[in-house]
mmCIF file of C-alpha atoms and ligand atoms in Angstrom:
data_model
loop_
_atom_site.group_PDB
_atom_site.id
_atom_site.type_symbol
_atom_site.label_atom_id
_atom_site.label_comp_id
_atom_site.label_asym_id
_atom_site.label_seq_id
_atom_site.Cartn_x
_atom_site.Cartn_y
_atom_site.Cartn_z
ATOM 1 C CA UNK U 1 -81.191 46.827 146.253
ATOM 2 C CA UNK U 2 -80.551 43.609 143.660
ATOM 3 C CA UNK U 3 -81.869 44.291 140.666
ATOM 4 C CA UNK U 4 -82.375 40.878 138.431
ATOM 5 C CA UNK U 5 -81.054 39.642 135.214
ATOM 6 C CA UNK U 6 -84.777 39.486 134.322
ATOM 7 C CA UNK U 7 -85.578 43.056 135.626
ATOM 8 C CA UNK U 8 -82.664 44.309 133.444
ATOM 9 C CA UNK U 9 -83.871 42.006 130.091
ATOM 10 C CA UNK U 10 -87.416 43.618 130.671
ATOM 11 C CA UNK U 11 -86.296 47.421 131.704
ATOM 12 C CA UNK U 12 -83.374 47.908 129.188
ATOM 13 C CA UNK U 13 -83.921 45.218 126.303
ATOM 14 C CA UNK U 14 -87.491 44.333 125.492
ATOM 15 C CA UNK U 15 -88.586 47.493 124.656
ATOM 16 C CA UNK U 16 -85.468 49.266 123.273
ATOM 17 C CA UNK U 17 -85.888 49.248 120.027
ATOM 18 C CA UNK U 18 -89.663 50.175 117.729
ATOM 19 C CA UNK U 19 -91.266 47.325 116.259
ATOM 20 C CA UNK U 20 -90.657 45.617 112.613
ATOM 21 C CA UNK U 21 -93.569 43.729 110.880
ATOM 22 C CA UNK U 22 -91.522 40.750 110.064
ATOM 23 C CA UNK U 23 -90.824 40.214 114.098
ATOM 24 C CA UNK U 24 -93.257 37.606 115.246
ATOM 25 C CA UNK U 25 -91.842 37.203 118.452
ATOM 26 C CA UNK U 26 -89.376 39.264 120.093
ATOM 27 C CA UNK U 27 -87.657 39.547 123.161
ATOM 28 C CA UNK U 28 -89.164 37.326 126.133
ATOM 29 C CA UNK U 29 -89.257 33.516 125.323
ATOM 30 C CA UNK U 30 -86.592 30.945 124.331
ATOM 31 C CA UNK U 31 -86.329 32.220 120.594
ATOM 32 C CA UNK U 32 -87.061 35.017 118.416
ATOM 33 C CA UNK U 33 -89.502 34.349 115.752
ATOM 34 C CA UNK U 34 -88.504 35.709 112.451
ATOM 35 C CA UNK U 35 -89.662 36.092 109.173
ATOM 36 C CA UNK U 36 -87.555 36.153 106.755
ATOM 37 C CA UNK U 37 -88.218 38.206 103.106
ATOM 38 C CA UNK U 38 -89.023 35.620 100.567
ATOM 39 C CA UNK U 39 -86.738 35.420 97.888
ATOM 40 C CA UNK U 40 -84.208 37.203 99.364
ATOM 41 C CA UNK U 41 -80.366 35.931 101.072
ATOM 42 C CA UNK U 42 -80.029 36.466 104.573
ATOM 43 C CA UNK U 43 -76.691 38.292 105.266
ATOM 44 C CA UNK U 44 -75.579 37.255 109.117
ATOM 45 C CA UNK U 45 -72.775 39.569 110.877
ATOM 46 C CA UNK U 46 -71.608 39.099 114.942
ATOM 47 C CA UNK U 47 -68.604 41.416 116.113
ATOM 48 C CA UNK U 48 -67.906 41.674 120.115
ATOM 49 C CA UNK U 49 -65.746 44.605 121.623
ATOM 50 C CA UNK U 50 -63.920 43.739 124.630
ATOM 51 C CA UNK U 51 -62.862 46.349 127.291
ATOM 52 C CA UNK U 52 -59.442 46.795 127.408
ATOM 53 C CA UNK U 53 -59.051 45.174 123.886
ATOM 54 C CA UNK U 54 -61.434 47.365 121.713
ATOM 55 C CA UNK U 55 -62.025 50.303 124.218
ATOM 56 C CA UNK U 56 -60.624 51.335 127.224
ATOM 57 C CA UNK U 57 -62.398 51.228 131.246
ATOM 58 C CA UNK U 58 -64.254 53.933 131.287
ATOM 59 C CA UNK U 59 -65.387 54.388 128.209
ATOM 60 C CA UNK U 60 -68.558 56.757 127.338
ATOM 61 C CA UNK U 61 -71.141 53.770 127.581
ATOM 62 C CA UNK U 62 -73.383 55.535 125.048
ATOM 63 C CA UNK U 63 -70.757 55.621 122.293
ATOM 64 C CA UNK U 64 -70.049 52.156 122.723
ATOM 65 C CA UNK U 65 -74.411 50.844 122.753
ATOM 66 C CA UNK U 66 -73.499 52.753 119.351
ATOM 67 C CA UNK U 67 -70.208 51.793 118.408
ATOM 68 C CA UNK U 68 -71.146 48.031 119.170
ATOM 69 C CA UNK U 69 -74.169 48.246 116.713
ATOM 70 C CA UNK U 70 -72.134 50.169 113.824
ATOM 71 C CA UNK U 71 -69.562 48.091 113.758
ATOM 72 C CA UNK U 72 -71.918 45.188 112.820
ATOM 73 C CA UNK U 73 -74.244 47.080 110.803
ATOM 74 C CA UNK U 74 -70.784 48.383 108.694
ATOM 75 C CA UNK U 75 -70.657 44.510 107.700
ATOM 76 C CA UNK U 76 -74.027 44.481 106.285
ATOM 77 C CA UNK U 77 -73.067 47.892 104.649
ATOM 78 C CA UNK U 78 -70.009 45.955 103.202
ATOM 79 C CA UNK U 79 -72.146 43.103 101.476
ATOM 80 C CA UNK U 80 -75.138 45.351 100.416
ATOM 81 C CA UNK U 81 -77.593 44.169 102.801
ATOM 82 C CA UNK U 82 -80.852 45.599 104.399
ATOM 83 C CA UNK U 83 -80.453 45.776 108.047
ATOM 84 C CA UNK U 84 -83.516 44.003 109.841
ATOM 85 C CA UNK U 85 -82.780 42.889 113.168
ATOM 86 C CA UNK U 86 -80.226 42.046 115.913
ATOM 87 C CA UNK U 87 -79.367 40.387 118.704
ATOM 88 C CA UNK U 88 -77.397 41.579 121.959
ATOM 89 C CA UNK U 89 -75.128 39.398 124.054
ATOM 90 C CA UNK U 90 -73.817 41.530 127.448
ATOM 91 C CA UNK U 91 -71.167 40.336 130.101
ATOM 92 C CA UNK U 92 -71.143 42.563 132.880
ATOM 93 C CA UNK U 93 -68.799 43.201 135.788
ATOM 94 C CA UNK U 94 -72.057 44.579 137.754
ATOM 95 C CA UNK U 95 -76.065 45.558 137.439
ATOM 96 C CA UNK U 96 -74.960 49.258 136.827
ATOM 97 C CA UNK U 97 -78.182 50.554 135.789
ATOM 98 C CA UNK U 98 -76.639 54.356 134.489
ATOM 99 C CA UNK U 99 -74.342 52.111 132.618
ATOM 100 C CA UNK U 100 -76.584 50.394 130.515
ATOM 101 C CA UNK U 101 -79.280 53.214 130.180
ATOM 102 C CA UNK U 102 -76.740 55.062 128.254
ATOM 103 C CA UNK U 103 -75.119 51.878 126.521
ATOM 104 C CA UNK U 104 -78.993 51.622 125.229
ATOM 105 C CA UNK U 105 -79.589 55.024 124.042
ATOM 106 C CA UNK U 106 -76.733 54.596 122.191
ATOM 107 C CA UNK U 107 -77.541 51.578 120.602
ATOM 108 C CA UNK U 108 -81.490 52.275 120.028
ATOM 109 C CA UNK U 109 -81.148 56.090 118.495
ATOM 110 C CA UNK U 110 -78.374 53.714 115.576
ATOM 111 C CA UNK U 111 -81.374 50.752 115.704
ATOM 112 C CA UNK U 112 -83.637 53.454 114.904
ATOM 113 C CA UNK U 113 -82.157 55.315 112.598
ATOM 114 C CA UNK U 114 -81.387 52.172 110.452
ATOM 115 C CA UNK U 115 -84.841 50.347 111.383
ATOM 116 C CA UNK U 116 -83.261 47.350 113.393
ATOM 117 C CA UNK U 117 -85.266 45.658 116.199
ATOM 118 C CA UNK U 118 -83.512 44.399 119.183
ATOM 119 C CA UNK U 119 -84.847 40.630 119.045
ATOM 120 C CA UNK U 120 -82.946 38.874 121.989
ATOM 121 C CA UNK U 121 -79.681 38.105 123.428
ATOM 122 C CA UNK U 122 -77.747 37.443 126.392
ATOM 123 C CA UNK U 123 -77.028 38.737 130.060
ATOM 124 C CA UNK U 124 -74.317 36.936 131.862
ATOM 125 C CA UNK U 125 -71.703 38.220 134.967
ATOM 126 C CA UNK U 126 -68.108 38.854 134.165
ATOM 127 C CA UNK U 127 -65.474 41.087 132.294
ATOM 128 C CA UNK U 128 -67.309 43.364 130.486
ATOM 129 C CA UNK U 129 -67.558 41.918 126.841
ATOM 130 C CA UNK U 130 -70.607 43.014 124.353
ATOM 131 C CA UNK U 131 -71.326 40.943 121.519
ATOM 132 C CA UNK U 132 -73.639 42.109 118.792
ATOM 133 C CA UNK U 133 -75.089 40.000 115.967
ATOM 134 C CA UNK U 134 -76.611 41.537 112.866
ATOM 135 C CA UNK U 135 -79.798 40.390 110.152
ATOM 136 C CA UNK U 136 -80.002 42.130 106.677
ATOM 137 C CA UNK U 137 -81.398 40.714 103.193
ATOM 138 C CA UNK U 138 -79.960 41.190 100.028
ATOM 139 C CA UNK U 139 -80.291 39.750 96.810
ATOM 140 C CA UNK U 140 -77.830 37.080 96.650
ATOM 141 C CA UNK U 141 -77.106 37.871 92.835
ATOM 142 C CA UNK U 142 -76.604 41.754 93.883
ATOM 143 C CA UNK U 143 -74.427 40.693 97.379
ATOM 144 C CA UNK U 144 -71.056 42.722 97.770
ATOM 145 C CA UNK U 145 -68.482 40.361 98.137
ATOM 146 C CA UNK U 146 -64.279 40.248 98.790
ATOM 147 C CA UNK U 147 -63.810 37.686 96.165
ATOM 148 C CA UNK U 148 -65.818 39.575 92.931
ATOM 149 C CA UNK U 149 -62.488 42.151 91.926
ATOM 150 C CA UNK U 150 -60.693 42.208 88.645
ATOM 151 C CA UNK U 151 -56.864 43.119 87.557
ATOM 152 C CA UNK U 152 -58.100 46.804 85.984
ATOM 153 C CA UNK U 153 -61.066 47.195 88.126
ATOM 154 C CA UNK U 154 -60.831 50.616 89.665
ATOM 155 C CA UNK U 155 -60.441 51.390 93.313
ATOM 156 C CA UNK U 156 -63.000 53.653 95.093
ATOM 157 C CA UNK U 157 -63.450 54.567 98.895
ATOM 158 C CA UNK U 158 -66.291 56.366 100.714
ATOM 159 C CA UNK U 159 -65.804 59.221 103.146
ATOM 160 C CA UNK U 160 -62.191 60.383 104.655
ATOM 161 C CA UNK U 161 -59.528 57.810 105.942
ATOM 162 C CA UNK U 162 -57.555 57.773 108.910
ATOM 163 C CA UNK U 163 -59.733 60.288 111.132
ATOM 164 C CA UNK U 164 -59.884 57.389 113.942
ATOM 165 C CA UNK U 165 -56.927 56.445 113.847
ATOM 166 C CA UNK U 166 -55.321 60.124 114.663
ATOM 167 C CA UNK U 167 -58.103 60.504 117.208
ATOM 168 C CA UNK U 168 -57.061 57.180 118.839
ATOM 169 C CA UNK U 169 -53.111 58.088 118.665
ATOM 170 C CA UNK U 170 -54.038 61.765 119.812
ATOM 171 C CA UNK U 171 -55.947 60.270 122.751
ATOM 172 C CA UNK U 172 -53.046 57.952 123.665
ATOM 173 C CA UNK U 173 -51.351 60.906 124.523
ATOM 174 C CA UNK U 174 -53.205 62.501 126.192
ATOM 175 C CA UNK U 175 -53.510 65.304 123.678
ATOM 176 C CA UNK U 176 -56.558 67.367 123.431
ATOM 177 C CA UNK U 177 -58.833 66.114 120.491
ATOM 178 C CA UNK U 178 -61.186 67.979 117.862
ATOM 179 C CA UNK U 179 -64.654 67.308 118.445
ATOM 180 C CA UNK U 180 -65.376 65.975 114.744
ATOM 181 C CA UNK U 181 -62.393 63.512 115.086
ATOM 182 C CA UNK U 182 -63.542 62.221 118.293
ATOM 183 C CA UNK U 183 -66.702 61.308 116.652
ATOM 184 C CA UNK U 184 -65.161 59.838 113.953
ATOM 185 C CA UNK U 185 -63.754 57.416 116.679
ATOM 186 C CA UNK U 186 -66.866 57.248 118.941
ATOM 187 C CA UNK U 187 -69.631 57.305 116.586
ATOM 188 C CA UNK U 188 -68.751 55.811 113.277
ATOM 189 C CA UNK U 189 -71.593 56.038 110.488
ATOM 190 C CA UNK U 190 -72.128 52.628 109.119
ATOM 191 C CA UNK U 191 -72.424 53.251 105.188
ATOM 192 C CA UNK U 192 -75.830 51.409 105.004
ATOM 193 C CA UNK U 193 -76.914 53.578 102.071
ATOM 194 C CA UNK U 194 -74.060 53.492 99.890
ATOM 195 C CA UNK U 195 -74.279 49.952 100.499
ATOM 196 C CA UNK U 196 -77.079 49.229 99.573
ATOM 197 C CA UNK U 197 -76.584 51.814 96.568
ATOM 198 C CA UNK U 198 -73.702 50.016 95.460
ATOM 199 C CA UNK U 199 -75.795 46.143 95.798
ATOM 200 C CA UNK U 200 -75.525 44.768 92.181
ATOM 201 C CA UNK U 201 -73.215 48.060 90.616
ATOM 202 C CA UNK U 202 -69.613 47.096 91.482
ATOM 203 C CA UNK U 203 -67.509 44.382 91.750
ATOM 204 C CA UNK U 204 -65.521 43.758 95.053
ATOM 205 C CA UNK U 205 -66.205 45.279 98.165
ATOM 206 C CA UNK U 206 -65.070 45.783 102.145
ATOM 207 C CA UNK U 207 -65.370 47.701 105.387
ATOM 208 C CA UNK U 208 -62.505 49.526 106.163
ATOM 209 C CA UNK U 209 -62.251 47.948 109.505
ATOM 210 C CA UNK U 210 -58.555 47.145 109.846
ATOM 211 C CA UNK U 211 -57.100 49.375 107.899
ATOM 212 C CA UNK U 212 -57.252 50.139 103.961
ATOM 213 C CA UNK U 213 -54.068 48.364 103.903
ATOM 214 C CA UNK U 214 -55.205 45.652 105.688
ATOM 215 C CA UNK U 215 -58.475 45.489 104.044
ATOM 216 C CA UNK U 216 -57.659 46.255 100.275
ATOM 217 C CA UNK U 217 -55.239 42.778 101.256
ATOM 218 C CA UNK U 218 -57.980 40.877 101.644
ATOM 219 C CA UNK U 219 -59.893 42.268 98.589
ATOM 220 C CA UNK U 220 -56.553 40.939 96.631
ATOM 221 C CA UNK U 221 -56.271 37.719 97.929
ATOM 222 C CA UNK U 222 -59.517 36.905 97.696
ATOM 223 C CA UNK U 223 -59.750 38.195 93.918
ATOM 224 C CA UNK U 224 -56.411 36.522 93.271
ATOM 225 C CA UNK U 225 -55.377 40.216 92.207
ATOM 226 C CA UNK U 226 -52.885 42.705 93.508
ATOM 227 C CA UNK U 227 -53.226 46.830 93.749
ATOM 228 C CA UNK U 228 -51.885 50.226 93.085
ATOM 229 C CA UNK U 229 -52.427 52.686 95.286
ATOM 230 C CA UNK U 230 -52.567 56.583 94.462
ATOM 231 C CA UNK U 231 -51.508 58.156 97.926
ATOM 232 C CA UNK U 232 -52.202 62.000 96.626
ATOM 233 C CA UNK U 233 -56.045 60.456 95.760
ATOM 234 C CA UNK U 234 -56.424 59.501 99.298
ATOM 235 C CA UNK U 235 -59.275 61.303 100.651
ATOM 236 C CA UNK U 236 -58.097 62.834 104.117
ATOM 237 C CA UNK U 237 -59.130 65.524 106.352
ATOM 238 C CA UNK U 238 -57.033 68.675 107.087
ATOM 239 C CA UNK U 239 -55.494 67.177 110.328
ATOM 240 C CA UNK U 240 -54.775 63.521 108.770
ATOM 241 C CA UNK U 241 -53.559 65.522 105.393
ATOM 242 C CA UNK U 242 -50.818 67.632 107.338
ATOM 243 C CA UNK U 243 -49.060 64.171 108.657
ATOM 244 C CA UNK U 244 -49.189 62.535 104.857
ATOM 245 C CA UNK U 245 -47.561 65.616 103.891
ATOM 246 C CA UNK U 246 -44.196 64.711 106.003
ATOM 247 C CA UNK U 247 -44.513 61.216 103.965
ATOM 248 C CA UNK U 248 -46.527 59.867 107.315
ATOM 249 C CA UNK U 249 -49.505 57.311 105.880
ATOM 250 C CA UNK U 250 -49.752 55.134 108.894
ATOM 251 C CA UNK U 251 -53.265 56.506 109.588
ATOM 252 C CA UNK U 252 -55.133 55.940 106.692
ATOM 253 C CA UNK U 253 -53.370 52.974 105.635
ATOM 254 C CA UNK U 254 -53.009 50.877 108.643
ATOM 255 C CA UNK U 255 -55.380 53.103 110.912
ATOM 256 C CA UNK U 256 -58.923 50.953 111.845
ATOM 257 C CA UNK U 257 -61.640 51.450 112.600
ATOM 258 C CA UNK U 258 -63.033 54.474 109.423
ATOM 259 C CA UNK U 259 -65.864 51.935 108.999
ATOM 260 C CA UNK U 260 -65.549 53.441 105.296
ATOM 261 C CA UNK U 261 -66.677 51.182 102.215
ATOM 262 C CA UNK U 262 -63.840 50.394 99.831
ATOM 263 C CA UNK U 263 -64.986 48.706 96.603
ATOM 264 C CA UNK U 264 -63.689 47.941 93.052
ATOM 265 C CA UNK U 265 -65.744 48.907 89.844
ATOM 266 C CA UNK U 266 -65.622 47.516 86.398
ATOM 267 C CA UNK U 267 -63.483 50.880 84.360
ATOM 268 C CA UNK U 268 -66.277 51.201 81.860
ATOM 269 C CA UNK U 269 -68.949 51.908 84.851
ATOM 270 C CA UNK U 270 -66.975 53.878 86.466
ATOM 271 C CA UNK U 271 -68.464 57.023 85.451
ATOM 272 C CA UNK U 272 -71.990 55.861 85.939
ATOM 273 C CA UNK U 273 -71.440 54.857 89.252
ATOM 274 C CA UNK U 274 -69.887 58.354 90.283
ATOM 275 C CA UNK U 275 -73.096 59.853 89.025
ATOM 276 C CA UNK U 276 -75.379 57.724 90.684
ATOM 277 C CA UNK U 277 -73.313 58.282 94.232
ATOM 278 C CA UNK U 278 -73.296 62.089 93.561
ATOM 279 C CA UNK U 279 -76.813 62.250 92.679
ATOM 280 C CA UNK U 280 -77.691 60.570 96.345
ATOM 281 C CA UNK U 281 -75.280 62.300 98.144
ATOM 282 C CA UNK U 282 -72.539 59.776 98.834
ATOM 283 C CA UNK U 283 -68.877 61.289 98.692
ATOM 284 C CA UNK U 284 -66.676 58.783 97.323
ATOM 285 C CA UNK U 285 -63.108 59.162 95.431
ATOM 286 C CA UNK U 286 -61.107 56.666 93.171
ATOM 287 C CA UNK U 287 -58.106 55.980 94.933
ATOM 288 C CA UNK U 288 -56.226 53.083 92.642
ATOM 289 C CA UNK U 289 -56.836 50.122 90.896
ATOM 290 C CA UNK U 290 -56.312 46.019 90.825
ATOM 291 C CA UNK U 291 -53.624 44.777 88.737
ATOM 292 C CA UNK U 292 -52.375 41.361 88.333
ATOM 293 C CA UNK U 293 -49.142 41.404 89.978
ATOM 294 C CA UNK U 294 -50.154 40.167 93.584
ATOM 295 C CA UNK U 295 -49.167 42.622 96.551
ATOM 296 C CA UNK U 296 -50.163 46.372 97.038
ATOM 297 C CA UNK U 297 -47.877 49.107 95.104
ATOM 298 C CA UNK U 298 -47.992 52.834 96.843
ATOM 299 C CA UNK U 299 -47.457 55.582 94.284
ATOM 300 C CA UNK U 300 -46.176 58.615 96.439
ATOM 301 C CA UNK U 301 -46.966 62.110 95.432
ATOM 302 C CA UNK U 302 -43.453 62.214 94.674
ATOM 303 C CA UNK U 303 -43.321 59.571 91.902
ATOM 304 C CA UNK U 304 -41.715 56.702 94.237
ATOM 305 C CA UNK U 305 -42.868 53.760 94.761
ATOM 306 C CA UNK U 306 -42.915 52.027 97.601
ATOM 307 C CA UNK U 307 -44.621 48.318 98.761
ATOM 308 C CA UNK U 308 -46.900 48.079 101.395
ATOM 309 C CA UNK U 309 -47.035 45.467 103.577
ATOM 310 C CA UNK U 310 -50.286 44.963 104.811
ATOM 311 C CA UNK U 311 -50.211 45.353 108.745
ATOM 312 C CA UNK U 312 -53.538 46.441 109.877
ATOM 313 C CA UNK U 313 -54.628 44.850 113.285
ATOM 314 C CA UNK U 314 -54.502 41.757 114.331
ATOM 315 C CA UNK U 315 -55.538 40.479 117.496
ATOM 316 C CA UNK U 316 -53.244 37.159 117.517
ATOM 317 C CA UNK U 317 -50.241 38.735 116.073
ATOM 318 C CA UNK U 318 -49.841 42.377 117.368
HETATM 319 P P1 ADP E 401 -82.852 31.573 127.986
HETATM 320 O O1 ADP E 401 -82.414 31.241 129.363
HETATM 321 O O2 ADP E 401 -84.034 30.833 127.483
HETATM 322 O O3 ADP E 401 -81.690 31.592 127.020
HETATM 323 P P2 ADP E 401 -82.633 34.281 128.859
HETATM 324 O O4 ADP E 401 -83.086 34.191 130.276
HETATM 325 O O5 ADP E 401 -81.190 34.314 128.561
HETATM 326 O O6 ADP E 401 -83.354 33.116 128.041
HETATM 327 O O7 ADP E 401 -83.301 35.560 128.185
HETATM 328 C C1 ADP E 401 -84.683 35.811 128.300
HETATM 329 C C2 ADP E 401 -85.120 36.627 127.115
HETATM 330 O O8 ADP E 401 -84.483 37.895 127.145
HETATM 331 C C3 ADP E 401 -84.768 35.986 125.775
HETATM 332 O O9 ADP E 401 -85.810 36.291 124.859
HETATM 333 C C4 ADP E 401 -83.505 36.698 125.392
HETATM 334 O O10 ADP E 401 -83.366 36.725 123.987
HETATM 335 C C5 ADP E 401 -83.712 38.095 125.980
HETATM 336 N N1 ADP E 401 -82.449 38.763 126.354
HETATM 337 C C6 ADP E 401 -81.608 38.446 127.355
HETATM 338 N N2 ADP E 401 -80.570 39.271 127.411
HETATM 339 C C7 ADP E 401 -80.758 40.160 126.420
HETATM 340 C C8 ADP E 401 -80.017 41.278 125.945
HETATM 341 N N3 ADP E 401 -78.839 41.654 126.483
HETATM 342 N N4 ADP E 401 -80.504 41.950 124.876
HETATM 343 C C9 ADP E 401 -81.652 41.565 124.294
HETATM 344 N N5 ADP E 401 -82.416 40.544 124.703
HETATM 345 C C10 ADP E 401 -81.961 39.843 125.743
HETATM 346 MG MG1 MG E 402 -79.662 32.607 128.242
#
């Protein structure tokens, strides 16, 4: 039996998400009807994951409903936004209606959890490609930005480093993988709060996306600043801390896809800052500073230094 790309839009999409007050017309006609919060910047985010690219055939379709949603909502996260709303674009190989009943779970329990309405999108035939645009406010004088870091500023990071990366290399192997770590790959935890707690407190900021390599290198050349990097600071779990100890780093520098904030903070509010994150319950941990000599500097637990050369992904050159 045929199902229709208009059976699909009204069984799956129309109704996945609850409703938001400033939705005046959702899902159903040629465009959503929005309204905006007055006064406020609109912060805009898309990110697609391809199969075969991003994740591999087979992949659990409810981590990736979620996966495709955190990824985006990680952006807003990085700029200090409010999530409010998104839009879904799906290419298909087939109507596979177990398939995208668990692709939407995954996706609506995230919406919910962050208050983001599904407001339209897209259903087309072909390779299966999912494309997922993001809506937040924030107050454009309190927006996190790449370009806003300072030689002296010091370096902080949320969470652990490198857990996804290890879970990704582990399941390239084949190798059994820790439940925890697999989440860390599957389900990352956009850091919406800490976002939105750090909105108008710090200077620079970024989703660790690429790589905190990769990542801190954008910070730099975009604050026309370099960086020194503590590697004993690093913030690692067990597994992840037992390869740095043979002098191994590639997964929490060049790893993707922690989805952790990284973000640079004037020294003198430094210490208010940690208060205010330990008072709401965000882990974070100074890892480094900016300096003015461009390029990043690693300090090893050892004393040597080494220079890192930023080479976190890149779809056009790896
Ligand atoms: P149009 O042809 O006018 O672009 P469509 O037929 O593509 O409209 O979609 C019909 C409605 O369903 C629109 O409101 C659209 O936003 C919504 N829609 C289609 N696909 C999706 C999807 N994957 N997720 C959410 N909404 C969708
Ligand atoms: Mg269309």
């Amino acid at each position: 039996m045929a199902v229709s790309e208009f059976d699909l839009i009204r069984q799956y999409f129309a109704h996945a998400t609850a409703s938001r007050d400033d939705v005046v017309l959702g899902i159903g006609d040629d465009c959503a009807l929005l309204r905006p919060v007055p006064g406020q910047t609109l912060a805009v985010s898309i990110d697609t994951l391809v199969e075969g690219r991003h994740f591999a055939a087979g992949a659990d379709p409810q981590a990736l409903g979620h996966k495709a949603l955190a990824v985006n909502l990680s952006d807003l996260a990085a700029t200090g936004a409010s999530p409010a709303w998104a839009t879904l674009a799906l290419t298909l190989p087939a109507a596979d209606t177990v398939w995208l009943e668990a692709f939407m779970q995954g996706f609506a329990a995230l919406a919910g959890e962050h208050r983001v309405q599904l407001v339209g999108g897209d259903t087309t035939r072909g390779p299966l490609s999912i494309t997922v645009q993001v809506h937040g406010f924030v107050d454009a004088a309190d927006a996190l930005r790449r370009d806003a870091g300072h030689s002296g500023d010091r370096l902080l990071v949320s969470g652990t480093l490198g857990d996804a990366a290890l879970a990704l290399s582990l399941a390239s192997q084949g190798k059994p993988i820790d439940v925890t770590l697999r989440e860390r790959l599957d389900r990352p935890q956009p850091r919406v709060a800490l976002g939105r707690l750090l909105a108008g407190r710090v200077r620079a900021a970024i989703d660790i996306s690429d790589g905190l390599a990769a990542d801190l290198g954008h910070v730099c050349v975009a604050s026309g600043v370099g960086a020194r990097l503590e590697l004993a600071r690093l913030p690692l779990t067990p597994m992840v801390a037992a390869l740095a100890l043979t002098d191994d780093w590639k997964a929490p520098l060049s790893g993707g896809d922690d989805y952790e904030l990284l973000f640079s903070v004037a020294p003198e509010d430094v210490d208010d800052l940690r208060r205010v994150c330990a008072v709401a319950g965000e882990a974070v941990t100074e890892i480094g500073r900016l300096v003015d000599k461009p390029g990043i500097e690693l300090i090893h637990p050892d004393g040597h230094v080494s220079k890192e050369s930023p080479d976190g992904f890149d779809h056009f050159r790896s």
